[in-house]
Short mmCIF file of C-alpha atoms in Angstrom, two decimals:
data_model
loop_
_atom_site.label_atom_id
_atom_site.label_comp_id
_atom_site.label_asym_id
_atom_site.label_seq_id
_atom_site.Cartn_x
_atom_site.Cartn_y
_atom_site.Cartn_z
CA MET A 1 112.89 8.18 57.98
CA ASN A 2 111.56 4.80 59.08
CA ARG A 3 110.43 6.33 62.35
CA LEU A 4 108.53 9.03 60.44
CA TRP A 5 106.67 6.42 58.41
CA LEU A 6 105.84 4.52 61.58
CA ILE A 7 104.32 7.66 63.10
CA ILE A 8 102.24 8.28 59.96
CA ILE A 9 101.00 4.69 59.88
CA LEU A 10 100.09 4.77 63.58
CA SER A 11 98.27 8.07 63.15
CA LEU A 12 96.23 6.71 60.25
CA SER A 13 95.44 3.34 61.82
CA PRO A 14 92.31 4.54 63.70
CA LEU A 15 90.92 5.83 60.38
CA LEU A 16 91.68 2.55 58.67
CA VAL A 17 90.00 0.60 61.43
CA SER A 18 86.97 2.89 61.44
CA ALA A 19 86.57 2.44 57.69
CA GLN A 20 86.35 -1.33 58.13
CA SER A 21 82.79 -2.70 58.07
CA GLU A 22 81.68 -5.18 60.71
CA ILE A 23 78.13 -6.37 60.22
CA ARG A 24 77.13 -9.09 62.65
CA ILE A 25 74.02 -11.18 62.11
CA ILE A 26 72.72 -13.47 64.84
CA LEU A 27 70.42 -16.09 63.31
CA ASP A 28 67.50 -17.83 64.94
CA LYS A 29 68.80 -21.26 63.93
CA GLU A 30 71.52 -23.08 62.00
CA TYR A 31 70.75 -22.45 58.30
CA ASP A 32 74.14 -23.05 56.70
CA SER A 33 77.88 -22.74 57.27
CA ILE A 34 78.50 -20.18 54.51
CA PHE A 35 76.49 -17.02 53.84
CA TYR A 36 76.63 -14.30 51.22
CA LEU A 37 75.96 -10.60 51.47
CA MET A 38 74.38 -9.71 48.12
CA GLY A 39 74.27 -6.14 46.77
CA TYR A 40 71.98 -4.60 44.16
CA LYS A 41 72.53 -2.51 41.05
CA GLY A 42 68.99 -1.85 39.99
CA LYS A 43 67.40 -5.31 39.86
CA LYS A 44 70.72 -7.05 39.25
CA ILE A 45 72.28 -8.60 42.33
CA THR A 46 75.88 -9.72 42.93
CA VAL A 47 77.98 -10.98 45.84
CA ALA A 48 79.37 -8.14 47.99
CA ASP A 49 80.95 -10.27 50.72
CA THR A 50 81.16 -13.80 52.14
CA GLY A 51 80.74 -14.76 55.79
CA PHE A 52 81.12 -17.99 57.76
CA CYS A 53 78.69 -19.10 60.42
CA HIS A 54 79.86 -19.94 63.93
CA LYS A 55 77.30 -20.67 66.63
CA ASN A 56 74.54 -19.07 64.53
CA LYS A 57 76.58 -15.87 64.08
CA VAL A 58 77.77 -14.48 60.73
CA VAL A 59 80.15 -11.53 60.30
CA PHE A 60 80.77 -9.50 57.12
CA ARG A 61 83.83 -7.22 57.01
CA ASN A 62 84.07 -5.88 53.43
CA LYS A 63 85.37 -2.30 53.71
CA ASP A 64 84.04 -1.37 50.23
CA ILE A 65 80.36 -1.73 51.07
CA ASN A 66 78.40 1.34 49.91
CA PRO A 67 75.06 2.46 51.34
CA GLY A 68 72.23 0.44 49.86
CA ILE A 69 69.84 -2.45 50.35
CA TYR A 70 71.54 -5.81 50.84
CA VAL A 71 70.37 -9.41 51.01
CA LEU A 72 71.57 -12.17 53.29
CA THR A 73 71.57 -15.54 51.50
CA ASP A 74 72.76 -19.04 52.28
CA SER A 75 75.41 -20.89 50.28
CA LYS A 76 72.79 -21.76 47.63
CA LYS A 77 71.92 -18.04 47.41
CA GLN A 78 68.45 -18.55 48.82
CA TYR A 79 67.15 -15.22 50.16
CA LEU A 80 66.90 -15.08 53.95
CA LEU A 81 66.76 -11.39 54.86
CA GLU A 82 66.84 -8.00 53.16
CA PHE A 83 68.18 -5.04 55.12
CA LEU A 84 69.59 -1.53 54.82
CA ILE A 85 73.22 -0.52 55.24
CA GLY A 86 73.65 3.22 55.67
CA ASN A 87 76.45 5.33 57.04
CA ASP A 88 76.82 3.07 60.09
CA LYS A 89 79.02 0.15 59.04
CA LYS A 90 79.35 -1.53 62.43
CA PHE A 91 76.15 -2.99 63.82
CA THR A 92 74.42 -6.19 64.88
CA ILE A 93 71.14 -7.67 63.62
CA ASP A 94 69.59 -10.11 66.08
CA ILE A 95 66.93 -12.36 64.51
CA LYS A 96 64.53 -14.33 66.68
CA ASP A 97 62.27 -15.32 63.77
CA ILE A 98 63.45 -14.62 60.23
CA GLU A 99 59.86 -14.70 58.93
CA SER A 100 58.75 -11.71 61.03
CA TYR A 101 60.04 -8.13 61.11
CA ASN A 102 58.66 -7.88 64.66
CA SER A 103 61.29 -10.33 65.90
CA ILE A 104 64.30 -8.43 64.52
CA THR A 105 66.34 -6.03 66.68
CA VAL A 106 69.31 -3.90 65.64
CA LYS A 107 72.16 -2.53 67.77
CA GLY A 108 74.61 0.07 66.48
CA SER A 109 72.63 1.54 63.57
CA GLU A 110 69.53 3.67 63.92
CA GLU A 111 69.18 3.74 60.12
CA THR A 112 69.00 -0.05 59.88
CA SER A 113 66.63 -0.28 62.84
CA SER A 114 64.31 2.37 61.33
CA TYR A 115 64.39 0.48 58.04
CA PHE A 116 62.84 -2.59 59.67
CA ASP A 117 60.19 -0.39 61.34
CA LEU A 118 59.40 1.09 57.94
CA MET A 119 59.17 -2.33 56.32
CA LYS A 120 56.63 -3.49 58.89
CA GLU A 121 54.33 -0.56 58.15
CA THR A 122 54.89 -0.63 54.38
CA GLN A 123 54.16 -4.34 54.15
CA HIS A 124 50.88 -3.79 55.97
CA VAL A 125 49.74 -0.91 53.74
CA ASN A 126 50.86 -2.53 50.49
CA LEU A 127 48.56 -5.50 51.05
CA TYR A 128 45.60 -3.13 50.89
CA LEU A 129 47.02 -1.11 47.97
CA LYS A 130 47.50 -4.21 45.81
CA ALA A 131 43.96 -5.37 46.46
CA LEU A 132 42.53 -1.97 45.47
CA GLU A 133 44.82 -1.58 42.45
CA SER A 134 43.83 -4.96 41.02
CA GLU A 135 40.25 -3.68 40.63
CA VAL A 136 40.87 -0.02 39.76
CA GLN A 137 39.80 -0.44 36.12
CA TYR A 138 36.43 -1.76 37.29
CA ASN A 139 36.09 0.58 40.25
CA PRO A 140 37.72 3.99 39.52
CA GLY A 141 36.83 5.10 43.03
CA ASN A 142 39.64 2.88 44.26
CA VAL A 143 42.07 5.58 43.12
CA LEU A 144 40.83 7.85 45.90
CA ARG A 145 40.96 5.04 48.46
CA MET A 146 44.51 4.23 47.40
CA ASP A 147 45.45 7.87 47.80
CA SER A 148 44.14 7.85 51.37
CA LEU A 149 46.35 4.87 52.17
CA ARG A 150 49.35 6.50 50.49
CA LYS A 151 48.84 9.62 52.61
CA THR A 152 48.91 7.51 55.76
CA LEU A 153 52.08 5.77 54.64
CA ASN A 154 53.68 9.06 53.55
CA MET A 155 53.06 10.57 56.97
CA TYR A 156 54.75 7.62 58.62
CA GLN A 157 57.66 7.74 56.17
CA LYS A 158 58.16 11.46 56.79
CA SER A 159 58.26 10.80 60.52
CA LEU A 160 61.33 8.60 59.96
CA LEU A 161 63.27 11.15 57.85
CA ARG A 162 66.49 12.09 59.59
CA LYS A 163 67.86 15.60 59.93
CA ASN A 164 71.09 14.40 58.32
CA GLU A 165 70.41 14.80 54.60
CA ASP A 166 73.26 12.41 53.73
CA SER A 167 71.45 9.56 55.44
CA PHE A 168 70.77 6.67 53.08
CA LEU A 169 67.56 6.04 55.00
CA ASN A 170 66.40 9.43 53.72
CA THR A 171 67.25 8.41 50.17
CA PHE A 172 65.36 5.15 50.57
CA ILE A 173 62.28 6.80 52.09
CA LEU A 174 62.14 9.59 49.52
CA SER A 175 62.37 7.06 46.69
CA MET A 176 59.33 5.25 48.12
CA MET A 177 57.14 8.28 48.73
CA GLN A 178 54.12 8.83 46.50
CA PRO A 179 52.41 12.15 45.63
CA GLU A 180 49.28 13.03 47.54
CA LEU A 181 46.14 13.96 45.62
CA PRO A 182 44.77 17.46 46.33
CA ASP A 183 41.15 17.65 47.48
CA SER A 184 40.24 19.72 44.39
CA LEU A 185 40.45 16.63 42.17
CA HIS A 186 37.19 14.73 41.89
CA SER A 187 37.45 12.48 38.82
CA ALA A 188 39.55 9.34 38.49
CA GLU A 189 40.94 10.63 35.18
CA ASP A 190 42.17 13.87 36.77
CA SER A 191 43.63 11.91 39.67
CA LEU A 192 45.60 9.61 37.36
CA LEU A 193 46.91 12.59 35.38
CA TYR A 194 47.98 14.33 38.60
CA LEU A 195 49.78 11.21 39.83
CA ARG A 196 51.59 10.95 36.51
CA CYS A 197 52.72 14.58 36.63
CA HIS A 198 53.99 14.33 40.22
CA TYR A 199 55.17 10.72 40.28
CA TRP A 200 58.86 11.69 40.57
CA ASP A 201 58.52 14.71 42.88
CA PHE A 202 60.19 13.12 45.90
CA PHE A 203 62.67 10.87 44.14
CA PRO A 204 66.30 11.54 45.25
CA PHE A 205 67.98 11.81 41.86
CA HIS A 206 70.96 13.53 43.56
CA ASP A 207 72.12 10.37 45.36
CA GLU A 208 73.74 7.72 43.16
CA ASN A 209 73.25 5.18 45.97
CA VAL A 210 69.62 5.11 44.87
CA LEU A 211 70.87 2.63 42.27
CA ASN A 212 71.87 0.19 45.03
CA TYR A 213 68.43 -1.35 45.33
CA PRO A 214 65.66 -2.43 42.90
CA LEU A 215 63.15 0.31 43.68
CA ILE A 216 64.32 2.69 40.93
CA GLU A 217 63.78 0.01 38.30
CA ASN A 218 60.44 -0.99 39.81
CA LYS A 219 59.31 2.64 39.73
CA LEU A 220 60.43 2.98 36.12
CA ASP A 221 58.52 -0.20 35.21
CA TYR A 222 55.34 1.08 36.83
CA PHE A 223 55.64 4.56 35.36
CA PHE A 224 56.21 3.51 31.76
CA ASP A 225 54.03 0.38 31.77
CA VAL A 226 51.07 1.57 33.87
CA MET A 227 51.04 5.33 34.27
CA LEU A 228 51.65 6.17 30.61
CA PRO A 229 49.53 5.25 27.57
CA VAL A 230 51.04 3.47 24.57
CA ASN A 231 51.58 6.80 22.84
CA PRO A 232 55.07 7.71 21.59
CA ASP A 233 54.49 11.46 21.82
CA ILE A 234 53.52 11.27 25.50
CA ILE A 235 56.30 8.78 26.32
CA ILE A 236 58.89 11.03 24.66
CA ILE A 237 57.68 14.09 26.58
CA GLU A 238 57.77 12.23 29.90
CA THR A 239 61.18 10.76 29.07
CA ASP A 240 62.66 14.21 28.50
CA LYS A 241 61.17 15.45 31.77
CA LEU A 242 62.62 12.49 33.64
CA ILE A 243 66.12 12.88 32.17
CA LYS A 244 65.98 16.59 33.00
CA ARG A 245 65.37 15.73 36.65
CA ALA A 246 68.43 13.45 36.67
CA GLU A 247 70.79 15.62 34.62
CA ASN A 248 72.92 16.65 37.64
CA ASN A 249 73.78 13.05 38.49
CA THR A 250 75.25 11.33 35.44
CA LYS A 251 75.27 7.86 37.04
CA VAL A 252 71.53 8.01 37.73
CA ARG A 253 70.85 9.65 34.36
CA ASP A 254 72.83 6.98 32.50
CA PHE A 255 71.10 4.17 34.39
CA ILE A 256 67.71 5.57 33.34
CA LEU A 257 68.83 6.01 29.73
CA TRP A 258 70.09 2.44 29.50
CA TYR A 259 66.87 1.21 31.07
CA LEU A 260 64.84 3.06 28.43
CA TYR A 261 67.13 1.91 25.63
CA SER A 262 66.67 -1.71 26.67
CA LYS A 263 62.91 -1.22 26.92
CA TYR A 264 62.36 0.37 23.51
CA GLN A 265 65.07 -1.10 21.28
CA THR A 266 62.63 -3.92 20.57
CA THR A 267 58.98 -3.44 21.44
CA LYS A 268 55.77 -5.30 20.70
CA TYR A 269 54.04 -1.99 19.91
CA MET A 270 54.62 -0.86 16.33
CA ASN A 271 54.31 2.85 17.16
CA LEU A 272 56.97 2.90 19.88
CA ASP A 273 59.95 2.67 17.53
CA ALA A 274 59.73 6.48 17.61
CA VAL A 275 60.80 6.40 21.26
CA TYR A 276 63.96 4.47 20.39
CA VAL A 277 64.80 6.93 17.61
CA HIS A 278 64.32 9.86 20.02
CA LEU A 279 66.56 8.29 22.67
CA VAL A 280 69.39 7.71 20.23
CA GLU A 281 69.20 11.06 18.45
CA ASN A 282 68.79 13.21 21.56
CA TYR A 283 70.93 11.36 24.11
CA PHE A 284 73.12 8.45 23.04
CA ALA A 285 74.37 10.12 19.85
CA VAL A 286 75.17 13.49 21.44
CA SER A 287 76.05 12.85 25.11
CA ASP A 288 78.78 10.99 26.97
CA ILE A 289 76.86 7.99 28.28
CA GLU A 290 78.48 5.29 30.42
CA ASN A 291 79.56 2.19 28.45
CA VAL A 292 78.83 3.76 25.05
CA THR A 293 81.90 3.20 22.89
CA ASP A 294 82.32 4.64 19.39
CA ASN A 295 81.34 1.30 17.87
CA ILE A 296 78.24 1.00 20.05
CA LYS A 297 77.26 4.59 19.26
CA LYS A 298 77.60 3.94 15.51
CA MET A 299 75.47 0.80 15.80
CA MET A 300 72.77 2.74 17.66
CA ILE A 301 72.78 5.60 15.16
CA ASP A 302 72.64 3.24 12.17
CA ARG A 303 69.67 1.37 13.61
CA ALA A 304 67.89 4.61 14.51
CA GLU A 305 68.31 5.76 10.90
CA VAL A 306 66.69 2.54 9.66
CA LEU A 307 63.76 2.79 12.08
CA LYS A 308 63.31 6.51 11.39
CA GLY A 309 62.45 5.65 7.79
CA LEU A 310 59.91 3.04 8.93
CA LEU A 311 57.92 4.96 11.54
CA LEU A 312 54.14 5.03 11.34
CA GLY A 313 53.00 7.92 9.15
CA VAL A 314 56.29 7.99 7.22
CA LYS A 315 56.38 7.19 3.50
CA ALA A 316 57.76 3.69 3.03
CA PRO A 317 61.13 3.36 1.26
CA GLN A 318 60.96 2.99 -2.49
CA MET A 319 61.53 -0.45 -4.01
CA SER A 320 62.22 -1.31 -7.63
CA CYS A 321 62.26 -5.05 -8.17
CA THR A 322 62.07 -7.37 -11.13
CA GLY A 323 58.81 -9.30 -11.24
CA ILE A 324 58.14 -12.87 -12.30
CA ASP A 325 56.96 -11.34 -15.60
CA GLY A 326 60.47 -9.98 -16.19
CA GLU A 327 59.31 -6.38 -15.85
CA THR A 328 60.52 -3.86 -13.24
CA HIS A 329 57.84 -2.94 -10.70
CA GLU A 330 58.27 0.13 -8.50
CA LEU A 331 56.39 0.34 -5.24
CA TYR A 332 55.51 4.00 -5.75
CA ASP A 333 53.91 3.25 -9.14
CA ILE A 334 51.17 1.17 -7.56
CA LYS A 335 47.78 2.94 -7.67
CA SER A 336 45.60 1.59 -4.92
CA PRO A 337 43.88 2.86 -1.76
CA TYR A 338 45.99 0.35 0.18
CA THR A 339 49.17 -1.56 -0.58
CA ILE A 340 50.40 -4.55 1.39
CA VAL A 341 54.17 -5.01 1.22
CA TYR A 342 54.71 -8.68 1.98
CA PHE A 343 58.20 -10.15 2.46
CA TYR A 344 58.34 -13.94 2.41
CA ASN A 345 60.44 -17.01 1.89
CA PRO A 346 58.85 -19.83 -0.17
CA ASP A 347 60.03 -22.63 2.14
CA CYS A 348 58.70 -20.91 5.27
CA PRO A 349 55.56 -22.77 6.57
CA LEU A 350 54.19 -19.64 8.28
CA CYS A 351 54.68 -17.66 5.07
CA LYS A 352 52.45 -20.12 3.23
CA LYS A 353 49.72 -19.69 5.84
CA GLU A 354 49.98 -15.89 5.69
CA LYS A 355 49.83 -15.90 1.87
CA ARG A 356 46.63 -17.91 1.98
CA ILE A 357 45.03 -15.41 4.41
CA LEU A 358 46.28 -12.50 2.31
CA ASN A 359 44.68 -13.96 -0.78
CA GLU A 360 41.39 -14.47 1.04
CA THR A 361 41.53 -10.81 2.09
CA VAL A 362 42.12 -9.40 -1.40
CA THR A 363 39.53 -11.76 -2.87
CA ARG A 364 36.73 -10.14 -0.87
CA ARG A 365 38.06 -6.57 -1.31
CA ASN A 366 38.92 -4.49 -4.36
CA ASP A 367 40.95 -1.76 -2.61
CA ILE A 368 44.15 -3.71 -1.84
CA ILE A 369 47.17 -4.64 -3.95
CA ILE A 370 49.83 -6.94 -2.56
CA TYR A 371 53.46 -6.24 -3.40
CA ALA A 372 54.93 -9.67 -2.59
CA VAL A 373 58.72 -9.74 -2.28
CA ASN A 374 60.40 -13.15 -2.48
CA LEU A 375 63.61 -12.95 -0.44
CA SER A 376 65.06 -16.22 -1.73
CA GLN A 377 66.18 -17.35 -5.18
CA ASP A 378 63.58 -20.11 -5.16
CA ASP A 379 60.80 -19.44 -7.70
CA ALA A 380 58.26 -21.48 -5.72
CA GLY A 381 55.38 -19.86 -3.91
CA ASN A 382 54.05 -17.73 -6.77
CA GLU A 383 50.72 -19.53 -7.14
CA TYR A 384 48.68 -16.36 -6.51
CA CYS A 385 50.67 -14.16 -8.88
CA PHE A 386 49.47 -15.36 -12.28
CA ASP A 387 46.36 -13.77 -13.78
CA ASN A 388 45.65 -11.97 -10.49
CA VAL A 389 45.60 -8.18 -10.61
CA SER A 390 45.72 -7.99 -6.81
CA TRP A 391 49.19 -9.56 -6.63
CA ILE A 392 52.48 -8.11 -7.85
CA CYS A 393 55.17 -10.72 -7.20
CA VAL A 394 58.78 -9.61 -7.41
CA ASP A 395 62.22 -11.02 -6.74
CA GLY A 396 63.86 -9.29 -3.78
CA CYS A 397 67.24 -10.58 -4.93
CA LEU A 398 66.82 -8.53 -8.14
CA SER A 399 66.13 -5.23 -6.42
CA GLN A 400 67.70 -1.96 -7.55
CA GLU A 401 68.02 -1.07 -3.86
CA LYS A 402 71.23 -2.46 -2.37
CA ASP A 403 69.93 -3.98 0.84
CA LEU A 404 66.20 -4.58 1.29
CA ILE A 405 66.89 -6.51 4.49
CA SER A 406 68.27 -3.43 6.20
CA LEU A 407 66.03 -0.95 4.37
CA TYR A 408 62.88 -2.61 5.75
CA ASP A 409 64.41 -3.94 8.99
CA ILE A 410 63.68 -7.55 8.06
CA LYS A 411 64.61 -9.83 10.96
CA THR A 412 62.27 -12.74 10.15
CA THR A 413 59.71 -13.76 7.54
CA PRO A 414 56.90 -13.34 6.92
CA LEU A 415 56.86 -9.58 7.34
CA ILE A 416 53.96 -7.28 6.47
CA TYR A 417 53.73 -3.52 6.01
CA VAL A 418 50.36 -1.82 5.35
CA LEU A 419 50.53 1.39 3.28
CA ASP A 420 47.89 3.97 2.41
CA SER A 421 47.34 5.51 -1.04
CA GLU A 422 50.34 7.83 -0.53
CA LYS A 423 52.48 4.87 0.51
CA ARG A 424 52.61 6.06 4.12
CA ILE A 425 53.01 3.29 6.70
CA ILE A 426 49.83 2.76 8.70
CA ALA A 427 50.75 -0.62 10.21
CA LYS A 428 53.76 -2.91 10.25
CA LYS A 429 54.98 -6.27 11.51
CA ILE A 430 51.44 -7.56 11.97
CA LYS A 431 49.70 -10.81 11.04
CA ALA A 432 47.69 -11.08 7.84
CA GLU A 433 44.49 -11.60 9.81
CA GLN A 434 44.99 -8.19 11.49
CA ILE A 435 45.22 -6.14 8.29
CA GLU A 436 41.55 -5.17 8.11
CA LEU A 437 41.75 -3.70 11.61
CA PHE A 438 43.91 -0.91 10.17
CA ILE A 439 42.08 -0.13 6.93
CA LYS A 440 38.59 1.17 6.32
#
């Protein structure tokens, strides 16, 4: 029996040895005694292996290294070199000058060697692209010039694609490739629309190793921050298209969903709460998403329900509060072209400033009534409420609604909602000085 196990172990030993990584890096000088091999997950970076320097040579032997882009750092985690690890796990990088791709040679991995060739060309082209992009809003013709440069780069990238479809170099190149504009497009507007529609055409959603470098997150940033307008309807449509492309790879799909969740759970644009609601209702609440526990899912759903009732164009939640006159005042009973719902705390310095600006606004207009809700039990701060038909001051602590804080998503004070004559929300979470930008 022991002999049988010995035979099995000996027969498997070549496989075990072959699975072991051995990445040798020959440095151009003595930088440090300890080095780290850092691996990416999106933009996040963690230690994948540790190596010790001997005569300017560092060796990494972690057998669990997956294909991806890795970074060589010193003991203080200062970046020295970024390089590709593909299917070849035994190779040598010889560096004559760490500041120049031209001085780097690779033995044992064609993928890694081609990566450095690609970086040299990409670095050169990107210098021109950035210069043109910085002025595109002043010179729309730069879009066409940028397309010409992208075509040149795409041709070079395609020339490096390997016949082996499982090559990580292929994944990396495809993720970088940009759509080419057809000659039939003549206007900058049409060109931008075409680029938006075809932005993800080459992206390798099928390979989960695409998460092992920052490019996916960089592409998402550019797509949602630059390519798309601040319009929830368009963002939602493009989000659904993107998730559809990634549906066959749950790891990539879930990474994108968590990216979008993080981006839109809190946003500086008042109209983009609709994107968060859509993400929760259509994905997180109904699909098995990585790291979404029952408690997390409930928290997401509860918050989406709150925000759904506070979206632009939606009728604001009803409030029935006792006023400083002792009478009950309902929000929906107010007859005015515009109603400002103003939540405040009397001892808040910023609230005092906002109240002063609000009073100046209603003094010069006769189409606004302010429904001022005091969220503390302090009676101070009601100086504008007496003998002023433009102010209705109520005590939020004496509301018939159970939880105004949650009902109106009150995180801080002051907080302002602008309502039309039907009590539909037309602006929210703005400063008092901005109110007249949203009303006629």
